[in-house]
Coordinates of C-alpha atoms and ligand atoms in Angstrom, one line a residue:
M1 CA -2.6 -1.7 8.3
S2 CA -3.4 -5.3 8.0
Y3 CA -3.2 -7.1 4.7
D4 CA -6.3 -8.2 3.0
S5 CA -5.6 -9.9 -0.3
T6 CA -9.1 -9.5 -1.6
K7 CA -9.0 -5.8 -1.0
I8 CA -5.5 -4.8 -1.8
F9 CA -5.7 -4.9 -5.5
T10 CA -9.1 -3.2 -5.8
N11 CA -9.0 0.4 -6.8
D12 CA -11.4 1.5 -4.1
Y13 CA -8.9 0.4 -1.5
Y14 CA -6.1 2.0 -3.3
C15 CA -7.5 5.3 -4.2
T16 CA -7.6 6.5 -0.7
D17 CA -3.9 6.0 -0.4
K18 CA -1.2 8.5 -0.5
H19 CA 1.6 6.5 -2.0
G20 CA 2.5 6.1 -5.6
G21 CA 2.9 2.4 -5.7
I22 CA 2.1 -0.5 -3.5
L23 CA 4.8 -3.1 -2.8
S24 CA 3.4 -6.3 -1.4
I25 CA 5.7 -8.7 0.4
D26 CA 4.6 -12.2 1.0
L27 CA 6.2 -13.3 4.2
K28 CA 4.5 -16.7 4.0
N29 CA 6.3 -17.5 0.8
L30 CA 9.5 -16.2 2.3
H31 CA 9.0 -18.6 5.1
K32 CA 8.3 -21.5 2.7
N33 CA 11.3 -20.6 0.6
Y34 CA 13.6 -20.7 3.6
K35 CA 12.2 -24.2 4.5
N36 CA 12.6 -25.5 1.0
I37 CA 16.1 -24.1 0.6
S38 CA 17.1 -25.6 3.9
S39 CA 15.9 -29.0 2.7
V40 CA 18.3 -28.8 -0.2
A41 CA 21.3 -28.6 2.2
S42 CA 19.7 -30.7 4.9
K43 CA 23.0 -31.7 6.4
S44 CA 24.2 -28.2 6.8
I45 CA 23.1 -25.2 8.8
T46 CA 21.1 -22.8 6.6
S47 CA 21.8 -19.2 7.4
A48 CA 20.0 -16.3 5.7
T49 CA 21.7 -13.5 3.9
V50 CA 19.8 -10.3 4.7
K51 CA 22.1 -7.6 3.6
S52 CA 21.0 -4.4 1.9
N53 CA 17.8 -4.1 4.0
G54 CA 16.9 -7.8 3.4
Y55 CA 17.4 -7.4 -0.4
G56 CA 15.3 -4.3 -0.3
L57 CA 12.3 -5.9 1.3
G58 CA 12.7 -4.7 4.9
L59 CA 15.4 -6.2 7.1
D60 CA 13.4 -6.5 10.3
K61 CA 10.4 -8.2 8.7
V62 CA 12.4 -10.7 6.6
A63 CA 14.7 -11.5 9.5
K64 CA 11.8 -12.2 11.8
T65 CA 10.3 -14.4 9.2
F66 CA 13.5 -16.4 8.7
Y67 CA 13.8 -16.7 12.5
S68 CA 10.4 -18.1 12.8
A69 CA 11.3 -20.6 10.1
G70 CA 14.2 -21.8 12.2
C71 CA 17.0 -19.6 11.0
R72 CA 19.6 -18.7 13.7
V73 CA 22.6 -17.5 11.7
F74 CA 22.4 -14.3 9.6
F75 CA 24.7 -12.4 7.3
V76 CA 24.5 -8.6 6.8
S77 CA 27.0 -6.4 5.1
H78 CA 27.2 -3.4 7.4
L79 CA 27.4 -3.0 11.2
S80 CA 24.4 -0.7 11.0
E81 CA 22.4 -3.6 9.6
A82 CA 23.6 -5.8 12.3
I83 CA 22.2 -3.4 14.8
I84 CA 18.8 -3.2 13.1
L85 CA 18.7 -7.0 12.9
N86 CA 19.6 -7.4 16.5
D87 CA 16.9 -5.0 17.6
A88 CA 14.3 -6.8 15.4
I89 CA 14.8 -10.2 17.0
E90 CA 14.0 -10.2 20.6
S91 CA 15.4 -13.6 21.4
K92 CA 19.1 -13.3 21.5
N93 CA 20.0 -16.8 20.4
I94 CA 21.1 -15.7 17.0
T95 CA 24.5 -15.2 15.4
I96 CA 25.1 -12.2 13.2
Y97 CA 28.1 -12.1 10.8
V98 CA 29.0 -8.8 9.2
L99 CA 30.4 -9.5 5.7
N100 CA 32.1 -6.2 5.1
G101 CA 34.3 -6.8 8.1
L102 CA 35.7 -4.4 10.5
P103 CA 35.4 -0.7 9.9
K104 CA 38.0 1.4 11.6
N105 CA 37.3 2.0 15.3
S106 CA 34.3 -0.2 15.4
I107 CA 35.4 -3.0 17.6
D108 CA 33.6 -1.8 20.7
E109 CA 30.3 -2.0 18.8
Y110 CA 31.1 -5.6 17.9
I111 CA 31.9 -6.5 21.5
K112 CA 28.8 -4.8 22.9
E113 CA 26.3 -6.9 21.0
G114 CA 28.5 -9.9 20.2
F115 CA 28.4 -9.3 16.4
R116 CA 30.9 -11.3 14.5
P117 CA 33.0 -9.6 11.9
V118 CA 34.0 -11.5 8.8
I119 CA 37.7 -10.7 8.8
G120 CA 39.0 -10.4 5.2
S121 CA 42.4 -8.7 5.5
L122 CA 45.5 -8.8 7.6
D123 CA 44.8 -5.2 8.5
E124 CA 41.5 -6.1 10.1
L125 CA 43.0 -9.1 11.8
H126 CA 45.7 -6.9 13.2
D127 CA 43.2 -4.5 14.7
W128 CA 41.3 -7.4 16.2
V129 CA 44.4 -9.1 17.6
N130 CA 45.6 -5.8 19.1
Y131 CA 42.3 -5.5 21.0
S132 CA 42.3 -9.0 22.2
D133 CA 44.6 -8.2 25.1
K134 CA 42.2 -5.5 26.4
K135 CA 38.8 -7.1 26.2
K136 CA 36.9 -10.3 25.7
L137 CA 36.0 -10.6 22.0
P138 CA 33.2 -12.3 20.2
P139 CA 34.2 -15.1 17.8
I140 CA 35.1 -14.1 14.2
A141 CA 34.7 -15.6 10.7
L142 CA 37.7 -15.7 8.4
N143 CA 37.1 -15.0 4.8
I144 CA 39.5 -16.7 2.4
E145 CA 40.3 -15.4 -1.0
T146 CA 39.9 -18.2 -3.5
G147 CA 39.4 -16.4 -6.8
F148 CA 36.6 -13.9 -6.4
T149 CA 39.1 -11.1 -5.7
R150 CA 37.0 -9.2 -3.3
L151 CA 37.5 -9.5 0.4
G152 CA 39.5 -12.3 1.8
L153 CA 42.8 -13.4 3.3
Y154 CA 45.2 -15.0 0.9
P155 CA 45.8 -18.7 1.5
N156 CA 49.5 -18.1 1.6
D157 CA 49.1 -15.9 4.7
L158 CA 47.0 -18.4 6.6
I159 CA 49.8 -20.3 8.3
K160 CA 51.0 -17.0 9.8
V161 CA 47.4 -16.1 10.6
A162 CA 46.8 -19.4 12.4
S163 CA 49.9 -19.0 14.5
V164 CA 49.0 -15.4 15.6
I165 CA 45.5 -16.5 16.5
K166 CA 46.8 -19.5 18.4
S167 CA 49.0 -17.3 20.5
K168 CA 46.0 -15.3 21.6
K169 CA 43.7 -17.2 23.9
N170 CA 41.0 -14.6 23.5
I171 CA 40.5 -15.1 19.7
N172 CA 38.0 -17.7 18.5
I173 CA 37.2 -18.5 14.9
S174 CA 33.6 -19.7 14.5
L175 CA 33.6 -19.9 10.7
I176 CA 35.8 -20.2 7.7
M177 CA 34.3 -18.9 4.5
S178 CA 34.8 -18.1 0.9
H179 CA 32.6 -16.9 -1.9
L180 CA 32.0 -18.5 -5.4
A181 CA 32.5 -16.2 -8.4
C182 CA 30.7 -18.3 -11.0
A183 CA 28.2 -20.5 -9.1
E184 CA 25.4 -19.7 -11.5
D185 CA 27.3 -21.6 -14.1
K186 CA 27.3 -25.1 -12.7
N187 CA 29.9 -26.2 -15.2
S188 CA 32.4 -23.5 -14.6
N189 CA 35.8 -24.7 -13.7
M190 CA 36.0 -21.8 -11.2
N191 CA 33.7 -23.6 -8.9
V192 CA 35.8 -26.7 -8.6
E193 CA 39.0 -24.7 -8.4
Q194 CA 37.7 -22.5 -5.6
L195 CA 36.3 -25.4 -3.7
I196 CA 39.6 -27.2 -3.8
L197 CA 41.5 -24.1 -2.7
F198 CA 39.1 -23.4 0.0
K199 CA 39.0 -26.9 1.5
K200 CA 42.8 -27.0 1.5
A201 CA 43.0 -23.6 3.2
A202 CA 40.4 -24.6 5.8
E203 CA 42.5 -27.6 6.8
I204 CA 44.7 -25.1 8.7
F205 CA 41.8 -24.5 11.0
P206 CA 40.6 -28.0 11.8
N207 CA 37.1 -28.5 13.3
V208 CA 36.0 -24.9 12.4
P209 CA 32.7 -24.9 10.3
R210 CA 33.2 -24.0 6.7
S211 CA 30.9 -22.2 4.2
I212 CA 31.2 -21.4 0.5
C213 CA 27.7 -21.6 -0.9
N214 CA 25.4 -18.7 -1.8
S215 CA 22.1 -19.6 -3.5
A216 CA 23.5 -20.8 -6.8
G217 CA 26.3 -22.7 -5.0
L218 CA 23.7 -24.8 -3.3
F219 CA 22.9 -26.3 -6.7
C220 CA 26.5 -27.0 -7.6
G221 CA 26.4 -30.2 -5.7
E222 CA 26.3 -31.5 -2.1
N223 CA 30.0 -31.4 -1.8
Y224 CA 29.8 -27.6 -1.8
H225 CA 27.4 -27.4 1.1
L226 CA 29.9 -28.1 3.8
E227 CA 28.8 -27.1 7.3
L228 CA 26.9 -23.9 6.6
V229 CA 25.2 -22.4 3.5
R230 CA 24.4 -18.7 3.0
P231 CA 21.5 -18.3 0.6
G232 CA 20.2 -14.9 -0.2
I233 CA 18.4 -14.2 -3.5
S234 CA 16.7 -17.6 -3.7
L235 CA 14.9 -17.0 -0.4
Y236 CA 13.4 -13.9 -1.9
G237 CA 12.1 -15.8 -4.9
G238 CA 14.8 -14.4 -7.1
Y239 CA 15.5 -17.7 -8.8
E240 CA 11.9 -18.7 -9.4
G241 CA 11.6 -20.9 -12.4
I242 CA 15.3 -21.2 -12.9
Y243 CA 16.1 -24.0 -10.6
K244 CA 14.0 -27.1 -11.0
R245 CA 15.3 -28.9 -7.9
V246 CA 13.4 -26.9 -5.4
E247 CA 10.1 -25.1 -5.3
L248 CA 10.5 -21.4 -4.7
H249 CA 7.7 -19.0 -4.4
P250 CA 7.5 -15.4 -5.5
V251 CA 7.7 -13.0 -2.6
V252 CA 7.2 -9.5 -4.1
S253 CA 4.4 -8.0 -6.1
L254 CA 4.4 -4.4 -7.2
H255 CA 1.5 -2.3 -8.5
A256 CA 1.1 1.4 -9.3
P257 CA -2.0 3.4 -10.3
I258 CA -2.8 5.0 -13.6
I259 CA -3.1 8.7 -12.7
Q260 CA -4.3 9.9 -16.1
V261 CA -5.5 8.4 -19.3
K262 CA -5.1 10.3 -22.5
E263 CA -5.8 9.7 -26.1
V264 CA -2.9 10.8 -28.4
S265 CA -3.1 11.2 -32.2
N266 CA -1.1 9.5 -34.8
G267 CA 2.4 11.1 -35.1
V268 CA 2.5 12.4 -31.5
R269 CA 5.8 11.9 -29.6
I270 CA 6.0 11.1 -25.9
G271 CA 8.4 11.6 -23.0
Y272 CA 11.9 13.0 -22.6
G273 CA 13.9 12.9 -25.8
S274 CA 10.7 12.2 -27.7
T275 CA 12.0 8.7 -28.3
Y276 CA 8.7 7.1 -29.1
K277 CA 6.3 8.3 -31.9
F278 CA 2.8 6.9 -32.1
N279 CA 1.9 5.5 -35.5
K280 CA -1.8 5.5 -34.8
K281 CA -4.3 7.1 -32.5
T282 CA -3.5 5.5 -29.1
L283 CA -4.9 5.4 -25.6
V284 CA -2.1 6.1 -23.2
G285 CA -2.0 5.5 -19.4
L286 CA 0.4 7.6 -17.2
V287 CA 1.4 5.5 -14.3
S288 CA 2.6 6.9 -11.0
I289 CA 6.0 5.1 -10.9
G290 CA 9.4 6.0 -12.2
Y291 CA 13.0 5.3 -12.0
A292 CA 13.1 6.9 -8.5
D293 CA 11.1 3.9 -7.5
G294 CA 13.5 1.5 -9.0
L295 CA 11.7 1.1 -12.3
I296 CA 15.0 1.5 -14.0
R297 CA 15.3 3.5 -17.2
S298 CA 16.6 0.7 -19.3
L299 CA 13.0 -0.6 -19.4
S300 CA 12.1 2.4 -21.6
T301 CA 11.5 2.5 -25.3
S302 CA 14.8 2.0 -27.0
D303 CA 15.9 4.7 -29.4
D304 CA 14.6 2.8 -32.4
N305 CA 11.0 3.6 -31.6
K306 CA 10.2 0.1 -30.3
Y307 CA 8.1 -0.5 -27.3
G308 CA 9.8 -0.7 -23.9
A309 CA 9.2 -3.5 -21.5
D310 CA 5.7 -4.8 -20.7
L311 CA 3.7 -3.9 -17.7
F312 CA 0.2 -5.4 -17.2
V313 CA -3.3 -4.2 -16.7
N314 CA -5.7 -6.8 -15.7
G315 CA -3.4 -9.5 -17.1
I316 CA -3.0 -7.7 -20.4
K317 CA 0.3 -6.5 -21.7
T318 CA 0.7 -2.8 -21.7
P319 CA 4.1 -1.9 -23.1
I320 CA 6.0 1.1 -21.9
V321 CA 6.1 4.0 -24.4
G322 CA 8.9 6.6 -24.3
R323 CA 11.4 7.1 -21.5
I324 CA 10.6 6.3 -17.9
S325 CA 10.9 9.5 -16.0
M326 CA 11.6 10.0 -12.3
D327 CA 8.0 9.6 -11.2
I328 CA 6.0 8.7 -14.2
T329 CA 5.9 5.9 -16.8
A330 CA 3.6 5.9 -19.9
I331 CA 2.0 2.7 -21.2
D332 CA 0.1 1.8 -24.3
L333 CA -3.5 0.8 -23.4
T334 CA -4.5 -0.3 -26.9
N335 CA -5.4 -3.9 -25.9
V336 CA -7.0 -3.2 -22.5
P337 CA -10.8 -3.3 -22.2
S338 CA -12.2 0.2 -21.8
E339 CA -13.5 -0.5 -18.3
N340 CA -9.9 -0.8 -17.2
C341 CA -8.6 2.3 -19.0
K342 CA -9.2 4.6 -16.1
R343 CA -7.7 6.8 -13.5
G344 CA -6.9 4.7 -10.4
E345 CA -6.6 1.5 -12.3
L346 CA -3.7 -0.5 -10.8
V347 CA -0.9 -1.5 -13.2
E348 CA 1.1 -4.7 -12.4
I349 CA 4.9 -4.2 -12.5
L350 CA 5.6 -7.4 -10.6
G351 CA 3.0 -10.1 -9.9
P352 CA 1.4 -13.1 -11.5
N353 CA 2.2 -12.0 -15.0
Q354 CA 5.8 -10.9 -14.5
N355 CA 8.2 -12.2 -11.9
I356 CA 11.3 -10.4 -10.7
D357 CA 13.6 -12.5 -12.9
Q358 CA 11.6 -11.5 -16.1
L359 CA 11.5 -7.9 -15.3
S360 CA 15.2 -7.8 -14.4
K361 CA 16.0 -9.6 -17.6
N362 CA 14.0 -7.0 -19.6
A363 CA 15.9 -4.3 -17.8
G364 CA 19.2 -5.9 -18.7
T365 CA 20.1 -6.6 -15.1
I366 CA 19.7 -9.2 -12.4
S367 CA 17.0 -9.7 -9.8
Y368 CA 19.5 -8.7 -7.0
E369 CA 19.8 -5.2 -8.4
M370 CA 16.1 -4.8 -9.2
L371 CA 15.1 -5.9 -5.7
S372 CA 17.7 -3.9 -3.8
R373 CA 16.8 -0.8 -5.7
L374 CA 13.0 -1.0 -5.1
G375 CA 12.2 2.5 -3.9
S376 CA 11.5 3.6 -0.4
R377 CA 8.3 5.6 -1.1
F378 CA 6.0 2.6 -1.9
K379 CA 3.3 1.6 0.5
R380 CA 4.7 -1.6 1.8
V381 CA 2.3 -4.3 2.7
Y382 CA 3.4 -7.4 4.5
N383 CA 1.3 -10.5 4.1
D384 CA 1.9 -12.8 7.1
Ligands
LIG401 C1 25.3 -11.8 -0.9 C2 26.1 -12.9 -0.4 C3 25.6 -14.2 -0.3 C4 24.2 -14.5 -0.8 O1 24.2 -14.7 -2.2 P1 23.0 -15.0 -3.0 O2 23.5 -15.1 -4.4 O3 22.0 -13.9 -2.9 O4 22.4 -16.3 -2.5 C5 26.3 -15.2 0.3 N1 27.6 -14.9 0.7 C6 28.2 -13.7 0.6 C7 29.6 -13.5 1.0 C8 27.5 -12.6 0.0 O5 28.0 -11.4 -0.2

């Protein structure tokens, strides 16, 4: 179905629909965000990190958008994602790195499509090297452990690694990378320490492009950009309003309909655990969205009978009352004009009144988690 922004948020359009909520993804803004982020690191290659189904927004759609904005290097986490991405982009002049490295017995898959594993342990390297005598292999990235303590080869092992690789004609390194642990805190010493360690380690592989920046790293300073940057969340509008140096646009909006309006009396309790008790007669809307859709339960009423997080009806705050359940969330409609207090009325969860950062903050989490957990049963509408 094609996207019509004038129609999409009208109830008439919506009511004929089978889905609980409607997740709208603005690919134009995604495109703009890629362009704007690239301009921050204009001397480097700007790749796009599209792991976890493109941060929950649809790997094929977001990857195509980045491709059309000029992106040619992509990072996914799993081999399965590399396959989806490769199928999505017809033109084969792209490079796909698989961050989680080399699953056992997977090398043939890498060879077949030319995917590049990000090698992060001696074990993985060993497997790759053993294979190199048998078949021609795609280039690889080496991940260097500099303080994040996730995947990565220890700097102390690199001299050995380099000599093994040198002895094999068939092994090419196309990227040396590492990952910052504290980039969101520009003043953290970790950033400087990791950068120094990384640059030193990379000297063992002269002339190989280097990469250490995620989105936040981009704003730690130009000396972090090196030859390639790997933004993710910022492309999806996840840092909207936080960074002042670049204009980022919101990419997602999320609405769900009220399926029932009911008037409850003073003293009535609502939801599992009866955590919220009304202290006056109140009009309540039951909204067709729940934690199964990624509206995580921490947005519920806390146990002290206070309102939960705000959702919005027609721009007006409608706080959550009681616990969010799997498929239903209750909101207080007290301040909403009566013409909007009706079955079929769309409730804004994400949109002009609340961006992904705000909602995530209210939920006690980060935009990454909120986005990547957005449910699969929404109607997804792509605006391109
Ligand atoms: C997820 C990820 C990124 C992108 O990080 P953002 O904070 O979303 O910009 C970059 N590099 C690696 C290794 C990652 O895992």
